[in-house]
Coordinates of C-alpha atoms and ligand atoms in Angstrom, one line a residue:
X3 CA 135.1 87.1 121.2
X4 CA 133.0 90.0 119.9
X5 CA 129.3 89.9 121.0
X6 CA 127.0 90.4 118.3
X7 CA 123.8 92.7 119.1
X8 CA 120.9 92.0 116.9
X9 CA 119.9 95.1 115.4
X10 CA 116.3 96.6 115.5
X11 CA 114.3 94.2 113.3
X12 CA 112.3 97.4 112.4
X13 CA 115.4 99.5 111.1
X14 CA 115.5 98.5 107.5
X15 CA 111.8 99.2 107.4
X16 CA 112.1 102.4 108.9
X17 CA 114.8 103.4 106.5
X18 CA 112.9 102.5 103.5
X19 CA 109.9 104.1 104.7
X20 CA 111.8 107.2 105.3
X21 CA 113.0 106.9 101.4
X22 CA 109.2 106.7 100.5
X23 CA 108.3 109.8 102.7
X24 CA 111.0 112.1 100.8
X25 CA 109.9 110.5 97.2
X26 CA 106.1 111.4 98.1
X27 CA 107.0 114.9 99.1
X28 CA 108.9 115.4 96.0
X29 CA 106.3 114.2 93.6
X30 CA 103.5 115.8 96.0
X31 CA 101.6 112.5 96.1
X32 CA 99.1 111.9 99.4
X33 CA 99.2 108.2 100.5
X34 CA 96.9 107.0 103.1
X35 CA 97.3 103.5 104.6
X36 CA 94.1 101.8 105.5
X37 CA 93.9 99.1 108.5
X38 CA 91.4 97.3 110.1
X39 CA 90.4 93.7 111.3
X40 CA 89.4 91.4 108.5
X41 CA 86.1 92.4 106.8
X42 CA 85.3 96.0 108.3
X43 CA 84.8 97.3 105.1
X44 CA 88.5 98.9 103.8
X45 CA 87.6 97.7 100.0
X46 CA 84.1 98.6 100.2
X47 CA 85.5 102.0 101.4
X48 CA 88.1 102.2 98.9
X49 CA 85.8 101.6 95.8
X50 CA 83.2 104.4 97.2
X51 CA 86.3 106.9 97.6
X52 CA 87.7 106.1 94.3
X53 CA 84.2 106.7 92.5
X54 CA 84.1 109.9 94.8
X55 CA 87.4 111.4 93.5
X56 CA 87.6 110.1 89.9
X57 CA 88.2 112.6 87.6
X58 CA 89.5 115.2 90.5
X59 CA 92.8 113.4 91.1
X60 CA 95.0 110.5 89.7
X61 CA 95.0 107.6 92.2
X62 CA 96.5 104.4 92.7
X63 CA 95.9 101.3 94.6
X64 CA 98.4 98.9 96.5
X65 CA 96.3 95.9 98.0
X66 CA 97.3 93.9 100.7
X67 CA 96.3 90.2 101.4
X68 CA 97.7 87.1 102.7
X69 CA 96.3 85.6 99.8
X70 CA 93.9 86.0 96.7
X71 CA 93.4 89.0 94.3
X72 CA 90.0 89.1 95.3
X73 CA 90.0 92.9 96.6
X74 CA 92.1 94.3 93.2
X75 CA 89.5 92.4 91.0
X76 CA 86.7 94.3 92.9
X77 CA 88.3 97.5 92.3
X78 CA 89.3 96.7 88.5
X79 CA 86.6 98.4 87.2
X80 CA 87.7 101.8 88.1
X81 CA 90.5 101.5 85.3
X82 CA 93.2 103.0 87.9
X83 CA 96.7 101.2 88.4
X84 CA 95.9 98.4 90.9
X85 CA 98.8 96.1 92.4
X86 CA 97.7 93.4 94.8
X87 CA 100.3 92.1 97.3
X88 CA 99.8 88.4 98.2
X89 CA 102.2 88.1 101.2
X90 CA 101.6 84.1 101.0
X91 CA 103.9 84.1 98.1
X92 CA 106.8 85.6 100.1
X93 CA 106.9 85.1 104.1
X94 CA 103.3 84.6 104.6
X95 CA 103.4 88.0 106.7
X96 CA 100.4 89.3 108.3
X97 CA 101.4 92.9 107.6
X98 CA 102.7 95.1 104.6
X99 CA 106.1 96.5 104.8
X100 CA 108.0 99.2 103.3
X101 CA 110.1 97.4 101.2
X102 CA 107.1 96.1 99.0
X103 CA 105.4 99.8 99.1
X104 CA 108.5 101.2 97.6
X105 CA 108.6 98.4 94.7
X106 CA 104.7 99.4 93.9
X107 CA 105.4 103.1 93.7
X108 CA 108.3 102.6 91.2
X109 CA 105.7 100.9 89.2
X110 CA 103.0 103.8 89.1
X111 CA 103.2 106.6 87.2
X112 CA 103.9 109.2 90.2
X113 CA 103.7 112.4 87.9
X114 CA 100.2 111.6 86.9
X115 CA 99.3 110.3 90.7
X116 CA 98.2 112.3 93.5
X117 CA 96.7 109.9 95.9
X118 CA 98.0 106.5 96.6
X119 CA 95.5 104.0 98.4
X120 CA 97.0 101.4 100.5
X121 CA 94.7 98.6 101.8
X122 CA 96.7 97.1 104.4
X123 CA 96.0 93.3 105.8
X124 CA 93.3 92.7 107.6
X125 CA 94.8 92.4 111.1
X126 CA 94.4 94.9 114.1
X127 CA 98.1 94.0 115.4
X128 CA 101.4 93.6 113.0
X129 CA 100.1 96.4 110.5
X130 CA 100.5 98.7 113.2
X131 CA 104.2 98.4 113.8
X132 CA 105.5 98.8 110.4
X133 CA 105.5 102.5 108.9
X134 CA 104.9 102.4 105.1
X135 CA 105.7 106.0 104.7
X136 CA 102.4 107.0 104.5
X137 CA 100.8 110.7 104.9
X138 CA 98.3 109.4 107.2
X139 CA 97.1 106.1 108.9
X140 CA 93.1 105.6 108.5
X141 CA 91.7 102.8 111.0
X142 CA 88.3 101.1 110.0
X143 CA 86.3 100.0 113.0
X144 CA 82.8 98.7 112.1
X145 CA 79.8 98.5 114.4
X146 CA 79.8 94.7 114.2
X147 CA 83.2 94.4 115.9
X148 CA 82.3 95.5 119.5
X149 CA 83.2 98.8 121.2
X150 CA 86.2 97.7 122.8
X151 CA 88.7 97.1 120.0
X152 CA 90.3 100.4 120.4
X153 CA 91.3 100.0 124.2
X154 CA 92.2 96.0 123.3
X155 CA 94.4 97.3 120.4
X156 CA 95.6 100.6 121.4
X157 CA 98.8 100.8 119.2
X158 CA 96.3 100.6 116.2
X159 CA 94.3 103.5 117.3
X160 CA 96.9 105.8 118.6
X161 CA 99.3 105.5 115.6
X162 CA 96.4 106.4 113.2
X163 CA 95.1 110.2 112.6
X164 CA 91.9 109.3 111.4
X165 CA 89.2 106.4 112.4
X166 CA 86.2 105.7 110.2
X167 CA 83.6 104.2 112.2
X168 CA 82.0 101.9 109.4
X169 CA 78.5 100.2 108.7
X170 CA 76.5 102.6 110.6
X171 CA 73.6 101.6 108.6
X172 CA 73.5 98.5 110.6
X173 CA 73.0 100.4 113.9
X174 CA 69.5 100.0 114.2
X175 CA 69.5 96.0 113.9
X176 CA 72.4 95.8 116.6
X177 CA 73.0 96.3 120.4
X178 CA 75.8 98.5 119.7
X179 CA 76.9 101.6 122.4
X180 CA 78.2 103.5 119.8
X181 CA 79.0 106.3 122.1
X182 CA 81.1 103.7 124.1
X183 CA 83.1 103.1 121.1
X184 CA 83.6 106.4 120.3
X185 CA 84.8 107.0 124.0
X186 CA 87.1 104.3 123.5
X187 CA 88.8 105.6 120.6
X188 CA 89.3 109.1 122.3
X189 CA 90.6 107.6 125.4
X190 CA 93.5 106.1 123.1
X191 CA 93.8 108.7 120.8
X192 CA 92.4 112.0 122.1
X193 CA 93.4 113.6 118.6
X194 CA 91.6 111.0 116.6
X195 CA 89.5 112.7 113.8
X196 CA 86.5 110.5 113.5
X197 CA 83.8 110.1 111.0
X198 CA 80.9 107.9 111.1
X199 CA 80.3 106.3 107.6
X200 CA 78.2 103.5 105.8
X201 CA 80.4 102.7 102.8
X202 CA 77.1 100.5 101.6
X203 CA 74.7 103.2 101.5
X204 CA 77.2 106.5 101.5
X205 CA 75.9 107.6 104.9
X206 CA 78.6 110.0 106.3
X207 CA 80.7 109.7 103.4
X208 CA 80.5 113.2 101.8
X209 CA 82.0 114.6 105.1
X210 CA 85.1 112.1 104.7
X211 CA 85.6 112.9 101.1
X212 CA 85.7 116.5 101.8
X213 CA 88.4 115.8 104.2
X214 CA 90.5 113.7 101.9
X215 CA 89.9 116.1 98.8
X216 CA 91.5 118.8 101.5
X217 CA 94.5 116.6 102.3
X218 CA 95.1 115.4 98.7
X219 CA 95.1 119.2 97.8
X220 CA 97.2 120.4 100.3
X221 CA 100.1 117.8 99.4
X222 CA 99.7 118.7 95.8
X223 CA 100.2 122.5 96.6
X224 CA 102.8 121.8 99.0
Ligands
GTP26 N1 75.9 96.9 106.0 C1 77.1 97.2 105.5 N2 77.9 96.3 105.1 C2 79.3 96.7 104.8 C3 79.7 98.1 104.6 N3 81.0 98.1 104.6 C4 81.3 96.8 103.9 N4 80.2 96.2 104.1 C5 80.3 94.5 104.1 O1 81.0 93.9 105.0 C6 81.9 92.8 104.2 C7 83.3 93.0 104.1 O2 83.7 94.0 103.4 P1 85.1 94.5 102.6 O3 84.8 96.0 102.2 O4 85.4 93.2 101.7 O5 86.0 94.5 103.9 P2 87.8 94.4 104.1 O6 87.7 95.1 105.2 O7 88.3 94.7 102.8 O8 88.2 92.9 104.4 P3 89.3 92.3 104.2 O9 90.0 92.7 103.0 O10 89.0 91.0 103.9 O11 90.0 92.4 105.4 C8 81.3 92.7 102.5 O12 79.9 92.1 102.4 C9 80.8 94.2 102.3 O13 79.5 94.0 101.6 C10 78.8 98.9 105.4 O14 79.0 100.2 105.6 N5 77.5 98.9 105.7
MG27 MG1 89.4 94.0 101.4

């Protein structure tokens, strides 16, 4: 009898991610996938980022959560297209997959969109394994999470191109060794571009916005 070999479980995800990459290249849309543990500040960062880039670029948001539409509601005031994916309604997955992102992109008017923001599910493990066809992965590490997370969750940090060290406004109140955290990020990913920010106060945010502005503009003129 013929032996069946289980195919790579990621292969269909990868195929869809390739389709997404082609679509985004054709439409000249920049897409960033924001990843972190729960509560690091992804939604607060998205809020400040949208405010900073509004008027200059057409934006759309894909919110991923296991349950609730809370994060989408927080961004509703910006009056830009937002789709909330609640994975509990499907397979209770702890990550987003490219199949869902593809569906969301079909819903957006990509001719009027320059920047798609994906807020992945708060989780430092599974989301790192799923290519969503994004241009860039941006991992958020808040200073309340401890210095060792990059070395404990290396895949998340070595598959990302940008790290935002968030909540730096809290540093004076914490016993946190920022240099150790930065060294740990570099140990796992020597090429990581790191920004130290506070999504709450805006500290360090201008530099990050300038970087994003450059990346979105590059894609637009590609
Ligand atoms: N002090 C301080 N608080 C922040 C900062 N950024 C976010 N917060 C707070 O941290 C909490 C979580 O922020 P969210 O933006 O909801 O975090 P998240 O990563 O989107 O959370 P999940 O989507 O649940 O994973 C909220 O109470 C924010 O107000 C910051 O830079 N400084
Ligand atoms: Mg959130």
